[in-house]
mmCIF file of C-alpha atoms in Angstrom:
data_model
loop_
_atom_site.group_PDB
_atom_site.id
_atom_site.type_symbol
_atom_site.label_atom_id
_atom_site.label_comp_id
_atom_site.label_asym_id
_atom_site.label_seq_id
_atom_site.Cartn_x
_atom_site.Cartn_y
_atom_site.Cartn_z
ATOM 1 C CA MET A 1 -17.071 23.153 20.375
ATOM 2 C CA ALA A 2 -16.200 26.855 20.712
ATOM 3 C CA LYS A 3 -12.593 25.791 21.122
ATOM 4 C CA THR A 4 -12.751 23.741 17.932
ATOM 5 C CA THR A 5 -14.123 26.662 15.971
ATOM 6 C CA ARG A 6 -11.543 28.999 17.462
ATOM 7 C CA PHE A 7 -8.718 26.640 16.521
ATOM 8 C CA ALA A 8 -10.051 26.202 12.991
ATOM 9 C CA THR A 9 -10.431 29.961 12.590
ATOM 10 C CA LEU A 10 -6.939 30.456 13.917
ATOM 11 C CA ILE A 11 -5.523 28.046 11.342
ATOM 12 C CA ILE A 12 -7.367 29.723 8.500
ATOM 13 C CA LEU A 13 -6.291 33.177 9.707
ATOM 14 C CA MET A 14 -2.693 32.042 10.038
ATOM 15 C CA ALA A 15 -2.804 30.574 6.552
ATOM 16 C CA LEU A 16 -4.141 33.858 5.186
ATOM 17 C CA ALA A 17 -1.846 36.065 7.232
ATOM 18 C CA CYS A 18 1.457 34.612 6.191
ATOM 19 C CA GLY A 19 2.104 33.399 2.742
ATOM 20 C CA CYS A 20 4.654 31.299 4.514
ATOM 21 C CA ALA A 21 6.161 28.429 2.692
ATOM 22 C CA LYS A 22 5.535 24.813 3.575
ATOM 23 C CA ARG A 23 3.489 25.323 6.730
ATOM 24 C CA SER A 24 2.149 21.880 7.470
ATOM 25 C CA LEU A 25 -0.836 20.412 9.246
ATOM 26 C CA VAL A 26 -1.050 16.757 10.228
ATOM 27 C CA ALA A 27 -4.305 15.292 11.526
ATOM 28 C CA LEU A 28 -5.348 11.853 12.771
ATOM 29 C CA VAL A 29 -8.726 10.546 11.577
ATOM 30 C CA PRO A 30 -10.461 7.180 12.146
ATOM 31 C CA ASP A 31 -9.920 4.248 9.784
ATOM 32 C CA PRO A 32 -12.899 3.255 7.627
ATOM 33 C CA ASP A 33 -13.576 0.469 10.165
ATOM 34 C CA GLY A 34 -13.973 3.072 12.920
ATOM 35 C CA LYS A 35 -10.760 2.286 14.813
ATOM 36 C CA SER A 36 -7.908 4.728 14.988
ATOM 37 C CA GLY A 37 -4.266 4.176 15.832
ATOM 38 C CA SER A 38 -1.744 6.833 16.682
ATOM 39 C CA ILE A 39 0.871 8.967 14.981
ATOM 40 C CA SER A 40 3.974 10.806 16.005
ATOM 41 C CA VAL A 41 5.147 13.980 14.303
ATOM 42 C CA SER A 42 8.804 14.807 14.870
ATOM 43 C CA ASN A 43 11.544 17.152 13.770
ATOM 44 C CA GLU A 44 14.820 18.342 15.230
ATOM 45 C CA ALA A 45 12.988 20.615 17.689
ATOM 46 C CA GLY A 46 10.794 17.937 19.202
ATOM 47 C CA SER A 47 8.018 15.439 18.795
ATOM 48 C CA VAL A 48 4.281 15.229 19.465
ATOM 49 C CA ALA A 49 2.015 12.200 19.538
ATOM 50 C CA ILE A 50 -1.647 12.141 18.538
ATOM 51 C CA SER A 51 -3.902 9.255 19.486
ATOM 52 C CA THR A 52 -7.316 10.921 19.514
ATOM 53 C CA PRO A 53 -9.074 11.259 16.147
ATOM 54 C CA TYR A 54 -9.732 14.703 14.650
ATOM 55 C CA ARG A 55 -6.796 16.232 16.476
ATOM 56 C CA ALA A 56 -4.117 18.027 14.511
ATOM 57 C CA THR A 57 -0.691 19.520 14.956
ATOM 58 C CA THR A 58 0.834 22.299 12.860
ATOM 59 C CA ILE A 59 4.483 22.692 11.983
ATOM 60 C CA GLU A 60 5.835 26.162 11.186
ATOM 61 C CA SER A 61 9.411 25.281 10.374
ATOM 62 C CA ALA A 62 11.958 22.527 10.755
ATOM 63 C CA LYS A 63 13.359 24.376 13.774
ATOM 64 C CA GLN A 64 10.066 24.726 15.640
ATOM 65 C CA GLN A 65 8.488 21.902 17.567
ATOM 66 C CA PRO A 66 5.134 20.685 16.176
ATOM 67 C CA THR A 67 2.322 22.384 18.140
ATOM 68 C CA ALA A 68 0.433 20.559 20.868
ATOM 69 C CA PRO A 69 -2.436 18.597 19.258
ATOM 70 C CA GLU A 70 -5.758 20.406 19.215
ATOM 71 C CA ASN A 71 -9.193 19.275 18.221
ATOM 72 C CA ILE A 72 -9.844 20.578 14.725
ATOM 73 C CA GLY A 73 -13.117 18.726 14.147
ATOM 74 C CA LYS A 74 -14.378 16.440 11.411
ATOM 75 C CA LYS A 75 -16.177 19.214 9.552
ATOM 76 C CA THR A 76 -13.087 21.363 9.052
ATOM 77 C CA LEU A 77 -10.990 18.367 7.974
ATOM 78 C CA ASP A 78 -13.686 17.164 5.561
ATOM 79 C CA ARG A 79 -13.640 20.606 3.981
ATOM 80 C CA MET A 80 -9.862 20.959 3.847
ATOM 81 C CA PHE A 81 -9.383 17.486 2.353
ATOM 82 C CA ALA A 82 -12.558 17.310 0.255
ATOM 83 C CA GLU A 83 -10.704 16.870 -3.066
ATOM 84 C CA ALA A 84 -8.301 14.211 -1.819
ATOM 85 C CA LEU A 85 -11.030 12.241 -0.026
ATOM 86 C CA SER A 86 -13.351 12.428 -3.054
ATOM 87 C CA ILE A 87 -10.918 10.321 -5.118
ATOM 88 C CA GLN A 88 -9.925 7.826 -2.393
ATOM 89 C CA PRO A 89 -10.064 4.290 -3.841
ATOM 90 C CA ALA A 90 -11.767 1.479 -1.931
ATOM 91 C CA ARG A 91 -9.365 -0.674 0.068
ATOM 92 C CA PRO A 92 -8.258 -3.869 -1.697
ATOM 93 C CA LEU A 93 -10.407 -6.946 -1.028
ATOM 94 C CA HIS A 94 -8.826 -10.179 0.228
ATOM 95 C CA PHE A 95 -10.285 -13.661 -0.312
ATOM 96 C CA LEU A 96 -9.049 -16.999 1.037
ATOM 97 C CA LEU A 97 -9.651 -20.181 -0.954
ATOM 98 C CA TYR A 98 -8.923 -23.582 0.614
ATOM 99 C CA PHE A 99 -7.730 -26.830 -0.968
ATOM 100 C CA GLU A 100 -7.869 -30.574 -0.489
ATOM 101 C CA ASN A 101 -4.429 -32.238 -0.172
ATOM 102 C CA ASN A 102 -3.748 -31.468 -3.840
ATOM 103 C CA THR A 103 -4.751 -28.657 -6.192
ATOM 104 C CA THR A 104 -8.503 -29.281 -5.868
ATOM 105 C CA LEU A 105 -10.486 -26.463 -4.270
ATOM 106 C CA THR A 106 -12.792 -27.436 -1.409
ATOM 107 C CA SER A 107 -16.454 -27.259 -2.422
ATOM 108 C CA ASP A 108 -16.993 -24.328 -0.029
ATOM 109 C CA SER A 109 -14.208 -22.399 -1.735
ATOM 110 C CA VAL A 110 -15.578 -23.082 -5.233
ATOM 111 C CA GLN A 111 -18.662 -21.165 -4.100
ATOM 112 C CA LEU A 112 -16.516 -18.081 -3.429
ATOM 113 C CA LEU A 113 -15.384 -17.727 -7.055
ATOM 114 C CA PRO A 114 -18.476 -15.812 -8.273
ATOM 115 C CA GLY A 115 -17.960 -13.301 -5.439
ATOM 116 C CA ILE A 116 -14.343 -12.771 -6.514
ATOM 117 C CA MET A 117 -15.434 -12.271 -10.116
ATOM 118 C CA ALA A 118 -18.086 -9.776 -8.977
ATOM 119 C CA ALA A 119 -15.440 -7.807 -7.045
ATOM 120 C CA ILE A 120 -13.114 -7.770 -10.069
ATOM 121 C CA LYS A 121 -15.915 -6.468 -12.305
ATOM 122 C CA GLU A 122 -17.217 -3.953 -9.791
ATOM 123 C CA ARG A 123 -13.765 -2.440 -9.266
ATOM 124 C CA ASN A 124 -12.797 -2.797 -12.884
ATOM 125 C CA SER A 125 -9.658 -4.368 -11.436
ATOM 126 C CA THR A 126 -6.504 -4.586 -13.510
ATOM 127 C CA ASP A 127 -4.335 -5.642 -10.560
ATOM 128 C CA ILE A 128 -5.121 -8.994 -8.972
ATOM 129 C CA SER A 129 -2.626 -10.930 -6.834
ATOM 130 C CA ILE A 130 -2.866 -14.686 -6.296
ATOM 131 C CA ILE A 131 -0.621 -16.105 -3.566
ATOM 132 C CA GLY A 132 -0.343 -19.884 -3.077
ATOM 133 C CA HIS A 133 0.392 -21.626 0.249
ATOM 134 C CA THR A 134 0.575 -25.163 1.644
ATOM 135 C CA ASP A 135 0.564 -26.890 5.010
ATOM 136 C CA THR A 136 3.817 -28.403 6.297
ATOM 137 C CA VAL A 137 3.311 -32.006 5.100
ATOM 138 C CA GLY A 138 6.214 -32.900 2.779
ATOM 139 C CA SER A 139 9.505 -31.399 1.712
ATOM 140 C CA LYS A 140 10.238 -27.745 1.044
ATOM 141 C CA GLU A 141 10.625 -28.409 -2.698
ATOM 142 C CA TYR A 142 7.385 -30.379 -2.893
ATOM 143 C CA ASN A 143 5.439 -27.627 -1.154
ATOM 144 C CA SER A 144 7.062 -24.892 -3.168
ATOM 145 C CA GLU A 145 5.798 -26.566 -6.333
ATOM 146 C CA LEU A 146 2.397 -27.387 -4.832
ATOM 147 C CA SER A 147 1.792 -23.792 -3.718
ATOM 148 C CA SER A 148 2.770 -22.564 -7.167
ATOM 149 C CA ASN A 149 0.383 -25.068 -8.790
ATOM 150 C CA ARG A 150 -2.419 -23.963 -6.476
ATOM 151 C CA ALA A 151 -1.907 -20.338 -7.490
ATOM 152 C CA SER A 152 -1.923 -21.333 -11.196
ATOM 153 C CA THR A 153 -5.101 -23.370 -10.671
ATOM 154 C CA VAL A 154 -6.911 -20.341 -9.248
ATOM 155 C CA LYS A 155 -5.541 -18.115 -12.006
ATOM 156 C CA LYS A 156 -6.908 -20.550 -14.603
ATOM 157 C CA LEU A 157 -10.311 -20.681 -12.897
ATOM 158 C CA LEU A 158 -10.583 -16.877 -12.790
ATOM 159 C CA ILE A 159 -9.547 -16.571 -16.444
ATOM 160 C CA GLU A 160 -12.176 -19.189 -17.373
ATOM 161 C CA GLN A 161 -14.732 -17.006 -15.621
ATOM 162 C CA GLY A 162 -13.692 -13.920 -17.568
ATOM 163 C CA ALA A 163 -10.740 -12.321 -15.737
ATOM 164 C CA GLU A 164 -7.944 -10.851 -17.886
ATOM 165 C CA ALA A 165 -4.757 -12.918 -17.750
ATOM 166 C CA ASP A 166 -2.446 -9.900 -17.769
ATOM 167 C CA ALA A 167 -4.253 -8.362 -14.785
ATOM 168 C CA ILE A 168 -3.157 -11.312 -12.623
ATOM 169 C CA ARG A 169 0.147 -11.759 -10.778
ATOM 170 C CA THR A 170 0.800 -15.105 -9.119
ATOM 171 C CA THR A 171 3.336 -15.815 -6.397
ATOM 172 C CA SER A 172 3.763 -18.722 -4.027
ATOM 173 C CA HIS A 173 5.204 -19.120 -0.556
ATOM 174 C CA GLY A 174 5.355 -22.928 -0.184
ATOM 175 C CA LYS A 175 5.120 -23.853 3.497
ATOM 176 C CA GLU A 176 6.970 -20.704 4.608
ATOM 177 C CA ASN A 177 3.965 -18.549 5.395
ATOM 178 C CA LEU A 178 1.490 -20.445 7.553
ATOM 179 C CA LEU A 179 -1.867 -18.965 8.442
ATOM 180 C CA ILE A 180 -2.071 -21.338 11.421
ATOM 181 C CA PRO A 181 1.383 -21.873 12.941
ATOM 182 C CA THR A 182 2.219 -25.619 13.202
ATOM 183 C CA GLY A 183 5.301 -27.814 13.424
ATOM 184 C CA ASP A 184 6.703 -29.594 10.363
ATOM 185 C CA ASN A 185 4.692 -32.394 8.699
ATOM 186 C CA VAL A 186 1.365 -31.270 10.141
ATOM 187 C CA ASN A 187 -1.781 -31.759 8.101
ATOM 188 C CA GLU A 188 -3.641 -28.451 8.583
ATOM 189 C CA PRO A 189 -6.484 -27.703 6.127
ATOM 190 C CA ARG A 190 -6.474 -23.991 6.993
ATOM 191 C CA ASN A 191 -2.890 -23.675 5.750
ATOM 192 C CA ARG A 192 -3.739 -25.242 2.362
ATOM 193 C CA ARG A 193 -4.875 -22.023 0.789
ATOM 194 C CA VAL A 194 -4.596 -19.395 -1.891
ATOM 195 C CA GLU A 195 -5.083 -15.737 -1.133
ATOM 196 C CA VAL A 196 -6.635 -13.539 -3.812
ATOM 197 C CA VAL A 197 -6.233 -9.755 -3.558
ATOM 198 C CA VAL A 198 -8.441 -7.608 -5.788
ATOM 199 C CA ARG A 199 -7.308 -3.993 -6.128
ATOM 200 C CA MET B 1 36.394 -25.859 -24.040
ATOM 201 C CA LYS B 2 37.531 -23.243 -21.570
ATOM 202 C CA SER B 3 35.986 -20.430 -23.605
ATOM 203 C CA VAL B 4 32.669 -22.285 -23.767
ATOM 204 C CA LEU B 5 32.698 -22.558 -20.022
ATOM 205 C CA ILE B 6 33.430 -18.854 -19.620
ATOM 206 C CA LEU B 7 30.648 -18.014 -22.049
ATOM 207 C CA ALA B 8 28.265 -20.235 -20.126
ATOM 208 C CA LEU B 9 29.275 -18.567 -16.865
ATOM 209 C CA ALA B 10 28.895 -15.101 -18.332
ATOM 210 C CA THR B 11 25.429 -15.986 -19.651
ATOM 211 C CA ALA B 12 24.438 -17.386 -16.273
ATOM 212 C CA LEU B 13 25.693 -14.241 -14.533
ATOM 213 C CA GLU B 14 23.802 -12.054 -16.953
ATOM 214 C CA LEU B 15 20.662 -14.055 -16.271
ATOM 215 C CA VAL B 16 21.096 -13.579 -12.529
ATOM 216 C CA VAL B 17 21.563 -9.830 -13.002
ATOM 217 C CA MET B 18 18.483 -9.684 -15.229
ATOM 218 C CA LEU B 19 16.437 -11.617 -12.689
ATOM 219 C CA ALA B 20 17.631 -9.369 -9.887
ATOM 220 C CA TYR B 21 16.792 -6.294 -11.953
ATOM 221 C CA GLY B 22 13.409 -7.781 -12.852
ATOM 222 C CA ALA B 23 12.683 -8.307 -9.171
ATOM 223 C CA THR B 24 13.464 -4.717 -8.243
ATOM 224 C CA SER B 25 11.694 -3.217 -11.240
ATOM 225 C CA ASP B 26 8.440 -4.968 -10.332
ATOM 226 C CA HIS B 27 5.570 -2.601 -9.794
ATOM 227 C CA ILE B 28 4.675 -1.707 -6.232
ATOM 228 C CA GLY B 29 1.221 -0.257 -6.752
ATOM 229 C CA LEU B 30 -1.024 1.532 -9.183
ATOM 230 C CA ILE B 31 -2.951 4.708 -9.853
ATOM 231 C CA LYS B 32 -6.418 3.364 -9.220
ATOM 232 C CA THR B 33 -8.479 6.521 -9.589
ATOM 233 C CA MET B 34 -7.738 9.927 -11.072
ATOM 234 C CA ALA B 35 -9.225 13.104 -12.483
ATOM 235 C CA GLY B 36 -7.705 16.046 -14.344
ATOM 236 C CA GLU B 37 -3.992 16.289 -14.962
ATOM 237 C CA VAL B 38 -1.730 13.837 -13.135
ATOM 238 C CA THR B 39 1.909 13.083 -13.961
ATOM 239 C CA ILE B 40 4.419 10.441 -12.937
ATOM 240 C CA THR B 41 8.148 11.236 -12.834
ATOM 241 C CA ARG B 42 10.373 8.153 -13.138
ATOM 242 C CA ASN B 43 14.133 8.220 -13.763
ATOM 243 C CA SER B 44 13.940 11.996 -14.382
ATOM 244 C CA GLN B 45 11.311 11.539 -17.089
ATOM 245 C CA THR B 46 7.813 12.897 -16.607
ATOM 246 C CA ILE B 47 4.861 11.224 -18.266
ATOM 247 C CA LYS B 48 1.123 11.818 -18.172
ATOM 248 C CA ALA B 49 -0.573 9.335 -15.877
ATOM 249 C CA ALA B 50 -3.597 7.284 -16.891
ATOM 250 C CA PRO B 51 -5.966 5.245 -14.711
ATOM 251 C CA ASN B 52 -4.567 1.803 -13.779
ATOM 252 C CA MET B 53 -1.015 2.857 -14.578
ATOM 253 C CA LYS B 54 1.477 0.873 -12.502
ATOM 254 C CA LEU B 55 3.785 2.571 -9.997
ATOM 255 C CA MET B 56 7.438 1.751 -9.300
ATOM 256 C CA GLU B 57 9.582 2.446 -6.276
ATOM 257 C CA ALA B 58 10.952 6.041 -6.372
ATOM 258 C CA ASP B 59 8.128 7.332 -8.581
ATOM 259 C CA ILE B 60 6.986 10.909 -8.013
ATOM 260 C CA VAL B 61 3.296 11.562 -8.544
ATOM 261 C CA GLN B 62 2.064 15.103 -9.118
ATOM 262 C CA THR B 63 -1.468 16.419 -9.536
ATOM 263 C CA GLY B 64 -2.143 19.615 -11.486
ATOM 264 C CA PRO B 65 -4.410 22.551 -10.524
ATOM 265 C CA ASP B 66 -7.426 20.461 -11.598
ATOM 266 C CA GLY B 67 -5.899 17.053 -10.848
ATOM 267 C CA LYS B 68 -6.453 14.464 -8.149
ATOM 268 C CA ALA B 69 -5.376 10.863 -7.798
ATOM 269 C CA GLY B 70 -5.945 7.736 -5.703
ATOM 270 C CA LEU B 71 -3.076 5.251 -5.324
ATOM 271 C CA ILE B 72 -3.108 1.674 -4.020
ATOM 272 C CA LEU B 73 0.197 0.155 -2.953
ATOM 273 C CA ASP B 74 0.821 -3.600 -2.849
ATOM 274 C CA ASP B 75 0.484 -3.827 0.943
ATOM 275 C CA ASP B 76 -3.042 -2.244 0.816
ATOM 276 C CA THR B 77 -1.846 1.262 1.666
ATOM 277 C CA VAL B 78 -4.270 3.746 0.077
ATOM 278 C CA ILE B 79 -2.986 7.247 -0.686
ATOM 279 C CA SER B 80 -5.183 9.946 -2.170
ATOM 280 C CA MET B 81 -4.032 13.329 -3.391
ATOM 281 C CA GLY B 82 -5.979 16.562 -3.819
ATOM 282 C CA LEU B 83 -5.199 19.400 -6.234
ATOM 283 C CA ASN B 84 -1.606 20.629 -6.767
ATOM 284 C CA SER B 85 -0.057 17.885 -4.702
ATOM 285 C CA ARG B 86 3.287 16.163 -5.097
ATOM 286 C CA ILE B 87 4.508 12.988 -3.411
ATOM 287 C CA ALA B 88 7.279 10.422 -3.858
ATOM 288 C CA ILE B 89 7.250 6.755 -2.884
ATOM 289 C CA LYS B 90 10.899 6.806 -1.837
ATOM 290 C CA SER B 91 11.117 3.263 -0.577
ATOM 291 C CA PHE B 92 8.711 0.353 -0.733
ATOM 292 C CA MET B 93 9.519 -3.228 0.275
ATOM 293 C CA PHE B 94 6.768 -5.707 0.988
ATOM 294 C CA HIS B 95 8.209 -9.198 1.454
ATOM 295 C CA PRO B 96 6.662 -10.504 4.687
ATOM 296 C CA ASN B 97 8.341 -13.915 4.139
ATOM 297 C CA ASP B 98 11.847 -12.483 4.298
ATOM 298 C CA LYS B 99 10.758 -9.840 6.832
ATOM 299 C CA LYS B 100 11.765 -7.186 4.315
ATOM 300 C CA LEU B 101 9.313 -4.419 5.022
ATOM 301 C CA SER B 102 9.650 -0.700 4.478
ATOM 302 C CA LEU B 103 7.585 2.238 3.303
ATOM 303 C CA ILE B 104 8.937 5.768 3.073
ATOM 304 C CA ALA B 105 6.778 8.344 1.359
ATOM 305 C CA ARG B 106 7.609 12.012 0.937
ATOM 306 C CA ILE B 107 5.031 14.730 0.607
ATOM 307 C CA PHE B 108 6.405 17.898 -1.008
ATOM 308 C CA HIS B 109 3.200 19.924 -1.060
ATOM 309 C CA GLY B 110 -0.570 19.712 -1.331
ATOM 310 C CA THR B 111 -3.255 17.739 0.478
ATOM 311 C CA VAL B 112 -2.831 14.023 1.024
ATOM 312 C CA SER B 113 -4.805 11.287 2.749
ATOM 313 C CA PHE B 114 -2.737 8.278 3.844
ATOM 314 C CA LEU B 115 -4.568 5.132 4.928
ATOM 315 C CA SER B 116 -2.035 2.662 6.219
ATOM 316 C CA GLY B 117 -1.722 -0.933 5.037
ATOM 317 C CA GLN B 118 -0.025 -4.165 6.072
ATOM 318 C CA ILE B 119 3.531 -2.833 6.422
ATOM 319 C CA THR B 120 2.292 -0.458 9.120
ATOM 320 C CA LYS B 121 0.681 -3.439 10.849
ATOM 321 C CA LEU B 122 3.701 -5.761 10.559
ATOM 322 C CA ALA B 123 6.566 -3.301 11.065
ATOM 323 C CA PRO B 124 5.271 0.149 12.112
ATOM 324 C CA GLU B 125 8.796 1.365 12.869
ATOM 325 C CA GLN B 126 9.647 0.914 9.161
ATOM 326 C CA VAL B 127 6.958 3.332 7.965
ATOM 327 C CA HIS B 128 7.659 7.054 7.654
ATOM 328 C CA ILE B 129 5.973 9.931 5.901
ATOM 329 C CA GLU B 130 8.460 12.722 5.336
ATOM 330 C CA THR B 131 7.284 16.320 5.001
ATOM 331 C CA PRO B 132 9.397 19.477 4.562
ATOM 332 C CA TYR B 133 9.438 20.309 8.285
ATOM 333 C CA ALA B 134 8.737 17.029 10.085
ATOM 334 C CA THR B 135 8.534 13.265 9.795
ATOM 335 C CA ILE B 136 5.417 11.298 10.646
ATOM 336 C CA GLY B 137 5.498 7.846 12.214
ATOM 337 C CA LEU B 138 2.326 5.739 12.269
ATOM 338 C CA ARG B 139 0.705 2.934 14.193
ATOM 339 C CA GLY B 140 -1.967 1.544 11.913
ATOM 340 C CA THR B 141 -4.166 4.412 10.954
ATOM 341 C CA HIS B 142 -5.506 7.136 8.694
ATOM 342 C CA VAL B 143 -3.668 10.467 8.488
ATOM 343 C CA LEU B 144 -4.472 13.680 6.661
ATOM 344 C CA ILE B 145 -1.593 15.985 5.725
ATOM 345 C CA GLN B 146 -1.676 19.472 4.290
ATOM 346 C CA ILE B 147 1.418 21.326 3.188
ATOM 347 C CA ASN B 148 0.943 24.838 1.898
#
């Protein structure tokens, strides 16, 4: 803990001491779901990796290697990045709707529509993506059209329930983007789907 | 007859060019949240940003002394900017079907939170955050960057 405080104080002192241009700090923090990955920070003088959250490296110039990562602590980072974090939008929400062999939603998926509408209203969303998919039964052309029709069907349903048409973008991937990998001409209900992304 | 054919060809070519242009000029994200003064610079023209304004590849977003902004890119990347911050979305390609994936952001100055999205998951080697003195590579995560 003492080390954390010392490091934080050092950074603040250094920032005050030199009005130096472009000094940078890069810190790793956990994702909202609690996991954290890793980062590498590199320039011509060298590279450092950080894989432990709340550690940071500082970079003094393009010709100096990034410093060895040190624990800076959540508190200091929360303070330094308070303004940026205060405006951070919620991550987009993804929904999967499933279909019978045609453009009819399964009854389970119909029940998801109110939840999608609630998300659109709650986020005041003006940017909704609808992406249609099929399983591998039938030709490429047939599935391309079917996936497009599925996306349009969902768009129509959302508009009927109050979504703005010009907030919606539809695309379709035919049988090219399987959720469950299968061979050709395989009837797979989990691939007959439309993905809705609410931003 | 020949001239009709040429005209038809020229029209078809024009259509292809328009479609290609349309595809590249598609938006790649939006300004989801903001406060204070925020500007977008596109093709050397700077305009005042408003909430829900769409972002294009190569846009530069700048927050003023009282400004902050939250951006959502099409692959779920969430970028938020504190006061006096300036970033560019230099490259953004999100076409998982064609395996065309790339995200290069540049941070000129300020405080920025970068919460990675699907491109980082699918092709981490194609994601870079450039800063004046170093480049950051990511493996699926949340990074905070401050540049004085």
